[in-house]
mmCIF file of C-alpha atoms in Angstrom:
data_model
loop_
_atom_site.group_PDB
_atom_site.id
_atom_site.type_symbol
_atom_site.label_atom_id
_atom_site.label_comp_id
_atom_site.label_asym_id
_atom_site.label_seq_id
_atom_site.Cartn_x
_atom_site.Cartn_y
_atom_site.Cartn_z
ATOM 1 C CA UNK I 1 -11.809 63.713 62.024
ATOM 2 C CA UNK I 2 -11.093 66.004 59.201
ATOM 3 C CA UNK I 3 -7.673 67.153 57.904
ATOM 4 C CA UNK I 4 -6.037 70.012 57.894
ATOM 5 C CA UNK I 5 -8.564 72.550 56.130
ATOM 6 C CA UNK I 6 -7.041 75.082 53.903
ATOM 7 C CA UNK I 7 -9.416 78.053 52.034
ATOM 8 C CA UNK I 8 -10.014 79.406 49.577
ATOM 9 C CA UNK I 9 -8.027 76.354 47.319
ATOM 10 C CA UNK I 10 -7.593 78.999 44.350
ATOM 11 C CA UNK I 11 -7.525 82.625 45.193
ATOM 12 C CA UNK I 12 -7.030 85.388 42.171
ATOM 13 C CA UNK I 13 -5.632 88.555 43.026
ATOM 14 C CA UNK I 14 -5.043 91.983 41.321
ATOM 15 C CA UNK I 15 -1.336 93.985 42.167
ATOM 16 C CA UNK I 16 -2.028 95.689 45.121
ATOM 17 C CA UNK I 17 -5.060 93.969 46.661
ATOM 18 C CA UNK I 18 -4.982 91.956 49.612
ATOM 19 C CA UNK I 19 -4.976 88.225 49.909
ATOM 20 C CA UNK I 20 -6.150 86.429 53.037
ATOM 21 C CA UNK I 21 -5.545 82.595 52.966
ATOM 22 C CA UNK I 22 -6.976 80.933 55.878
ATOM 23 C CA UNK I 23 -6.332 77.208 57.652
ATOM 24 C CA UNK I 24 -7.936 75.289 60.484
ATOM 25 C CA UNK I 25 -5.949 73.039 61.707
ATOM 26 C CA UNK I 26 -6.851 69.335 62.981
ATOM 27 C CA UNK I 27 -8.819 68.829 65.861
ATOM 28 C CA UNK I 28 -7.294 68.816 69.027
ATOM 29 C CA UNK I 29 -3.832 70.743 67.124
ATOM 30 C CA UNK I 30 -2.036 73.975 68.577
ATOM 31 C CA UNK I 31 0.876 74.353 66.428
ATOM 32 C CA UNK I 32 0.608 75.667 63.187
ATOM 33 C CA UNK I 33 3.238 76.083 60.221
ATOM 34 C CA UNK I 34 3.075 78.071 57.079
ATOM 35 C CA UNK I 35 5.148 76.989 53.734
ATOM 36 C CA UNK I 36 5.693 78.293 50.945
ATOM 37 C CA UNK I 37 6.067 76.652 47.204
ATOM 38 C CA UNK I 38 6.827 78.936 44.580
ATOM 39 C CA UNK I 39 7.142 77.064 40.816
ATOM 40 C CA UNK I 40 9.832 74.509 40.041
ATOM 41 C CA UNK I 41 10.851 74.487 44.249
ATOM 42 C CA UNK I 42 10.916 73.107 47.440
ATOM 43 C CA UNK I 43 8.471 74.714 50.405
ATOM 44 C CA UNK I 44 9.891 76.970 51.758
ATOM 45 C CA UNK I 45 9.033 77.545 55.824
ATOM 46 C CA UNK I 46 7.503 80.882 56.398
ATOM 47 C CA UNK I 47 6.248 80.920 60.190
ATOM 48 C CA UNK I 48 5.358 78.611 63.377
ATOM 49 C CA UNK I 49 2.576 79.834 65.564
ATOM 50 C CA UNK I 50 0.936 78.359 68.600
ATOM 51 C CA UNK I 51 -2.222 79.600 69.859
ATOM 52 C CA UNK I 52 -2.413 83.283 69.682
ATOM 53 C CA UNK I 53 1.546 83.046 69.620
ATOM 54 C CA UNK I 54 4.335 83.406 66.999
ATOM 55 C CA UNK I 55 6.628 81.665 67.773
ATOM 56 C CA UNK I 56 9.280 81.780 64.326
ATOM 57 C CA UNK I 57 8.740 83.672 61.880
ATOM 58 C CA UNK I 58 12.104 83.407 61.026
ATOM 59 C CA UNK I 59 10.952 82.959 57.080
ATOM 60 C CA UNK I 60 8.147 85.862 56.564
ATOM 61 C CA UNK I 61 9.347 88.042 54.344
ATOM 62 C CA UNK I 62 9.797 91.630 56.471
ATOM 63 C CA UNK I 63 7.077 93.501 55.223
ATOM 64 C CA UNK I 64 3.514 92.847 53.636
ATOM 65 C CA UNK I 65 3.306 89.728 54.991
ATOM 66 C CA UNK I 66 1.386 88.568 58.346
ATOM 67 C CA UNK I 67 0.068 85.875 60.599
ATOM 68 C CA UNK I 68 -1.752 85.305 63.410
ATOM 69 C CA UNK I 69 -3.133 82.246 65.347
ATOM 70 C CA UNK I 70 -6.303 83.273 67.583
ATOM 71 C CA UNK I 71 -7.821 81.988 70.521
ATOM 72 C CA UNK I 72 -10.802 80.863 68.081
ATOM 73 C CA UNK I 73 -11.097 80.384 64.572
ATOM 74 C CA UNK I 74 -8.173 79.545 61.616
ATOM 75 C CA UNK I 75 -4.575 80.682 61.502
ATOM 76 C CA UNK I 76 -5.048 83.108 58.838
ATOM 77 C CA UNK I 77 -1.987 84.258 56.544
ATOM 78 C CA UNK I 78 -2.201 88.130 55.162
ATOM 79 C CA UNK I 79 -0.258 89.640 52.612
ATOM 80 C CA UNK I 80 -1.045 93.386 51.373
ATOM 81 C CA UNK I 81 -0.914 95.006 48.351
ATOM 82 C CA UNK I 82 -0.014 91.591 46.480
ATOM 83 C CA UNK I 83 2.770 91.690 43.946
ATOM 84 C CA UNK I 84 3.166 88.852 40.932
ATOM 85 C CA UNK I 85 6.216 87.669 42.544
ATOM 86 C CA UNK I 86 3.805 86.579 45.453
ATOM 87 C CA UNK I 87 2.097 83.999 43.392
ATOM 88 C CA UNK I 88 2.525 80.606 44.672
ATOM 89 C CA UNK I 89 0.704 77.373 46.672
ATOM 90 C CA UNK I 90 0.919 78.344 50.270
ATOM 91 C CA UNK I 91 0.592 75.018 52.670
ATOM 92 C CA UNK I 92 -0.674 75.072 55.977
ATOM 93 C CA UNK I 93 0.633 71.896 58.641
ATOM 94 C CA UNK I 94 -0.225 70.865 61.796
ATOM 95 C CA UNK I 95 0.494 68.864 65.042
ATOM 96 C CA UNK I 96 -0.401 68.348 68.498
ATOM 97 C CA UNK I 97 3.239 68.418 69.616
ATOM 98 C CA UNK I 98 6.335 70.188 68.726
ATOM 99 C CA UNK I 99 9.065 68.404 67.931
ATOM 100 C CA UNK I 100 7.577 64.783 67.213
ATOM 101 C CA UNK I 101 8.599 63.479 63.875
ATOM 102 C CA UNK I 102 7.670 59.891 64.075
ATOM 103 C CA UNK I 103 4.324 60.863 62.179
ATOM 104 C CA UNK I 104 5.405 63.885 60.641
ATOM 105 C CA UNK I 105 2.997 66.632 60.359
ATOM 106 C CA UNK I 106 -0.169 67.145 58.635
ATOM 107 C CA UNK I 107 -0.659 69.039 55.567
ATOM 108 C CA UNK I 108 -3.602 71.125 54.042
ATOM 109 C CA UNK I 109 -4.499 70.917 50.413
ATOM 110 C CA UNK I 110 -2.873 74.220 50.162
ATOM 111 C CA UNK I 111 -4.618 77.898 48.661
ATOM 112 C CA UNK I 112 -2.957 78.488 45.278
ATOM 113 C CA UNK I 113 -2.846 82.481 44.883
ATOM 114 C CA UNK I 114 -2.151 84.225 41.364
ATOM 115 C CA UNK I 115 -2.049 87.469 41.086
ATOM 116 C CA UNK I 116 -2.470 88.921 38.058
ATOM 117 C CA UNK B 1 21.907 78.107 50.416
ATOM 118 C CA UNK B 2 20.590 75.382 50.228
ATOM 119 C CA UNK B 3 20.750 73.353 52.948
ATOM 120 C CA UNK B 4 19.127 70.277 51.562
ATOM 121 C CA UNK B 5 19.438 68.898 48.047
ATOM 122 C CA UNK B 6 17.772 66.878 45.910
ATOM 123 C CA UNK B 7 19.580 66.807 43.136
ATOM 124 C CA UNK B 8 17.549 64.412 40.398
ATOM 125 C CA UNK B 9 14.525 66.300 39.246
ATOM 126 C CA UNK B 10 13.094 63.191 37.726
ATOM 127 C CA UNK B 11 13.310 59.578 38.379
ATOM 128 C CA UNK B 12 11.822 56.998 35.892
ATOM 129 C CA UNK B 13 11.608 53.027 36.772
ATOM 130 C CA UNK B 14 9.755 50.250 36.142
ATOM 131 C CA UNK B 15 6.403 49.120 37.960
ATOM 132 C CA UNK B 16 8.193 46.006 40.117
ATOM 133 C CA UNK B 17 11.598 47.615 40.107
ATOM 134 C CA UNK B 18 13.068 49.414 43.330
ATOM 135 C CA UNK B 19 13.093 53.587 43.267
ATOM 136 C CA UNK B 20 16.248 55.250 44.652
ATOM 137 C CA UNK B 21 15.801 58.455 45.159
ATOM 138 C CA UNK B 22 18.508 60.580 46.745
ATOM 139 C CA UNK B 23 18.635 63.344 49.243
ATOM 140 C CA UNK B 24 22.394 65.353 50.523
ATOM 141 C CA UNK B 25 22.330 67.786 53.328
ATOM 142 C CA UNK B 26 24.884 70.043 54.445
ATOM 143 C CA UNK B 27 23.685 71.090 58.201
ATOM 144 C CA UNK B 28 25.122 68.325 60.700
ATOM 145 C CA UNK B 29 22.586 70.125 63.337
ATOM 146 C CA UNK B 30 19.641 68.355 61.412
ATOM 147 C CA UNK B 31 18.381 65.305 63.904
ATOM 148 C CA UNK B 32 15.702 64.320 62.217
ATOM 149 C CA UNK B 33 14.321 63.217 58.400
ATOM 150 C CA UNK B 34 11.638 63.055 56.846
ATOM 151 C CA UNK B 35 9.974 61.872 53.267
ATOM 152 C CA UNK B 36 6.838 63.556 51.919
ATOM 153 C CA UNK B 37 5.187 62.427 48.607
ATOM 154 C CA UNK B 38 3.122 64.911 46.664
ATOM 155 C CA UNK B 39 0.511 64.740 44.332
ATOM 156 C CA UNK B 40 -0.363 67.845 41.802
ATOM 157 C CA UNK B 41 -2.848 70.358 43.156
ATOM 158 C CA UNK B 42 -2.479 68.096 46.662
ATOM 159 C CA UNK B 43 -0.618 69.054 49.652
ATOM 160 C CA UNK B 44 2.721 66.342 51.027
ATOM 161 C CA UNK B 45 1.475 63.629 52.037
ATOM 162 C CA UNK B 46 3.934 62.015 55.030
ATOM 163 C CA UNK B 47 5.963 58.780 54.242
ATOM 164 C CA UNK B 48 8.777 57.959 56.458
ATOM 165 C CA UNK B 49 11.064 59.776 58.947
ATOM 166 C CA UNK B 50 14.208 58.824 60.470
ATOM 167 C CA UNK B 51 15.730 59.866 63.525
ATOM 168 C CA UNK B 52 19.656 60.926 63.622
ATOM 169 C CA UNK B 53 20.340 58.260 65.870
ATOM 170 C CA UNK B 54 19.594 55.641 63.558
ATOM 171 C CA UNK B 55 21.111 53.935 60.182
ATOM 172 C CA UNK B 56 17.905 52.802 58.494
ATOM 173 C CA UNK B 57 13.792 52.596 58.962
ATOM 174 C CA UNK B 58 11.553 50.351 57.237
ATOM 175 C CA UNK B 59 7.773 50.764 56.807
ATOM 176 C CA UNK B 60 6.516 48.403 54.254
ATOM 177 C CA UNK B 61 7.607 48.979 50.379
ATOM 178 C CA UNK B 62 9.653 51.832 51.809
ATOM 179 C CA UNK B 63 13.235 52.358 53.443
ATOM 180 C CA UNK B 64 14.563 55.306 54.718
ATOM 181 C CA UNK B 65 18.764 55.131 54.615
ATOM 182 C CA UNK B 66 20.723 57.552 56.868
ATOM 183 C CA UNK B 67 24.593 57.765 56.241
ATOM 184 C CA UNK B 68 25.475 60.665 58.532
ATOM 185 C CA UNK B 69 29.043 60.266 57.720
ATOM 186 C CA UNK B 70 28.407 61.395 53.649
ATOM 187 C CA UNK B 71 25.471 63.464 54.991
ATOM 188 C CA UNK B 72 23.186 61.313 52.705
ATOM 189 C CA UNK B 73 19.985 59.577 52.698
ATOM 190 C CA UNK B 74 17.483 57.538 50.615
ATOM 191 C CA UNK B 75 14.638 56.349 50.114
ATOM 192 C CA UNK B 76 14.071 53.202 48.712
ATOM 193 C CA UNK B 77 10.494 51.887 47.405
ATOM 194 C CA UNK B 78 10.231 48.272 46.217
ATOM 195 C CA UNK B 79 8.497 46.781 44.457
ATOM 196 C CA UNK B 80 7.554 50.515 42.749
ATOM 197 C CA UNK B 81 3.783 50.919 42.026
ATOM 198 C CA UNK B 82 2.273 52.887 39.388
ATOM 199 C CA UNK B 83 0.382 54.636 42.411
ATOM 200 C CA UNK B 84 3.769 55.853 43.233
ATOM 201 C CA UNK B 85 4.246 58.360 40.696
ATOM 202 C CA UNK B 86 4.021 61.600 42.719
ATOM 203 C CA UNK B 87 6.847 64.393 43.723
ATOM 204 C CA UNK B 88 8.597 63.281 46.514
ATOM 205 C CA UNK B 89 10.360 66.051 48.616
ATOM 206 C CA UNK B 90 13.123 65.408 51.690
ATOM 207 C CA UNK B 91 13.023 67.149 54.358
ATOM 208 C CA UNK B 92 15.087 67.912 57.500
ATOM 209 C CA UNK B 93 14.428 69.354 61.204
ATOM 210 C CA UNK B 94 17.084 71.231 62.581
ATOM 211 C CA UNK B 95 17.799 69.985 66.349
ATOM 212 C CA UNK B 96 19.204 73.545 67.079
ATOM 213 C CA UNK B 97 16.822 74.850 66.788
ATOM 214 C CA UNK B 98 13.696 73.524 68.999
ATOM 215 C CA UNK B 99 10.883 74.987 66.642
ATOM 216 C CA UNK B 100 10.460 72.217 64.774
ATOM 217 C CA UNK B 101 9.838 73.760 61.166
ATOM 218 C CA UNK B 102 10.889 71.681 58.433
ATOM 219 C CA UNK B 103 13.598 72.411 56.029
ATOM 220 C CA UNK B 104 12.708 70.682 52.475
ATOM 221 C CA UNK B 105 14.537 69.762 49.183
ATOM 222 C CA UNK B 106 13.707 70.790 45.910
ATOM 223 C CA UNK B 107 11.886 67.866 45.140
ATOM 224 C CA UNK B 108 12.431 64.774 42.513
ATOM 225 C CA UNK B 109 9.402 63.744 40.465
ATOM 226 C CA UNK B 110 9.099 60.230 40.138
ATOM 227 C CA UNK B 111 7.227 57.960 37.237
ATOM 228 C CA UNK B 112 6.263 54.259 37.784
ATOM 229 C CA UNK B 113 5.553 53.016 34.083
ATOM 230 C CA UNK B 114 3.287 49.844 33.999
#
């Protein structure tokens, strides 16, 4: 049973491009959460979706900045026209069940995006 | 603001000895705990989690202590392996707020020396 499956692991970027970070979560997981971890810091919670669902996206910065959770295929992160303060790792987690901490949840290897 | 604190960057013991490593919070919604340990270029890695409910939880080398009252906990590894040398990051749900997203420290890196 594979992990949590985060791609690309490195992503460059150019100001103003887009960047498009993608997870797949483990099988038989509906809830997916997106962190955050700029240098020198904690993650940082960005946004909770189920199943072509948002649920929080409490932490998503207002604008440039996406997500979406479809029916089929990975959660997929956006962010448009990419600025240097954007550079970070971005982790993906998931879990069958909201709100079950005895396990905790599972992480991706994270997608590490520079933009130069 | 930061609702949970880590407030040692770095940690350095001895391979044998026991690691400490500390964790405040200021949010006395948070219900649940949780230790991740990172390596570089890896993502966290879960430990040990601890219910609000509860004063301590043991898995193995590791401990998990909960003093609500301070709004404290620790972790405690013993005997500390080299293997354990890794960023290890606290983390907190808040029970308010039923989404379950996690609400982490800044992380203290610690270093096992053989």
């Amino acid at each position: 049973n594979a992990g949590v499956m985060q791609n690309p692991r490195h992503l460059v970027r150019r100001r103003g491009q887009e960047a498009r970070l993608r997870c797949s979560p483990m099988k038989g997981h509906s809830h997916v959460y997106w962190y955050r971890q700029l240098p020198e810091e904690g993650l940082k919670f960005m946004v909770y979706l189920q199943k072509e669902n948002i649920i929080d996206e409490s932490g998503m910065p207002k604008e440039r900045f996406s997500a979406e959770f479809p029916k089929e295929g990975p959660s997929i992160l956006r962010i448009q026209q990419v600025v240097r303060g954007d550079s970070a790792a971005y982790f993906c987690a998931s879990s069958a069940r909201q709100g079950v901490f005895n396990y905790g949840y599972t992480f991706g290897s994270g997608t590490r995006l520079t933009v130069v | 603001d930061q609702q949970v604190k880590q407030n040692s960057p770095s940690l350095s013991v001895q391979e044998g000895r026991i690691s400490i490593l500390n964790c405040d919070y200021t949010n006395s919604m948070f219900d649940y705990f949780l230790w991740y340990k990172k390596y570089p270029a890896e993502g966290p890695t879960f430990l040990i989690s601890i219910s609000s409910i509860k004063d301590k939880n043991e898995d193995g080398r590791f401990t998990v202590f909960l003093n609500k009252s301070a709004k404290h906990l620790s972790l405690h590894i013993v005997p500390s392996q080299p293997g354990d040398s890794a960023v290890y990051f606290c983390a907190a749900v808040d029970g308010s707020s039923n989404t379950g997203k996690l609400i982490f420290g800044q992380g203290t890196t610690l270093q096992v020396k053989p």
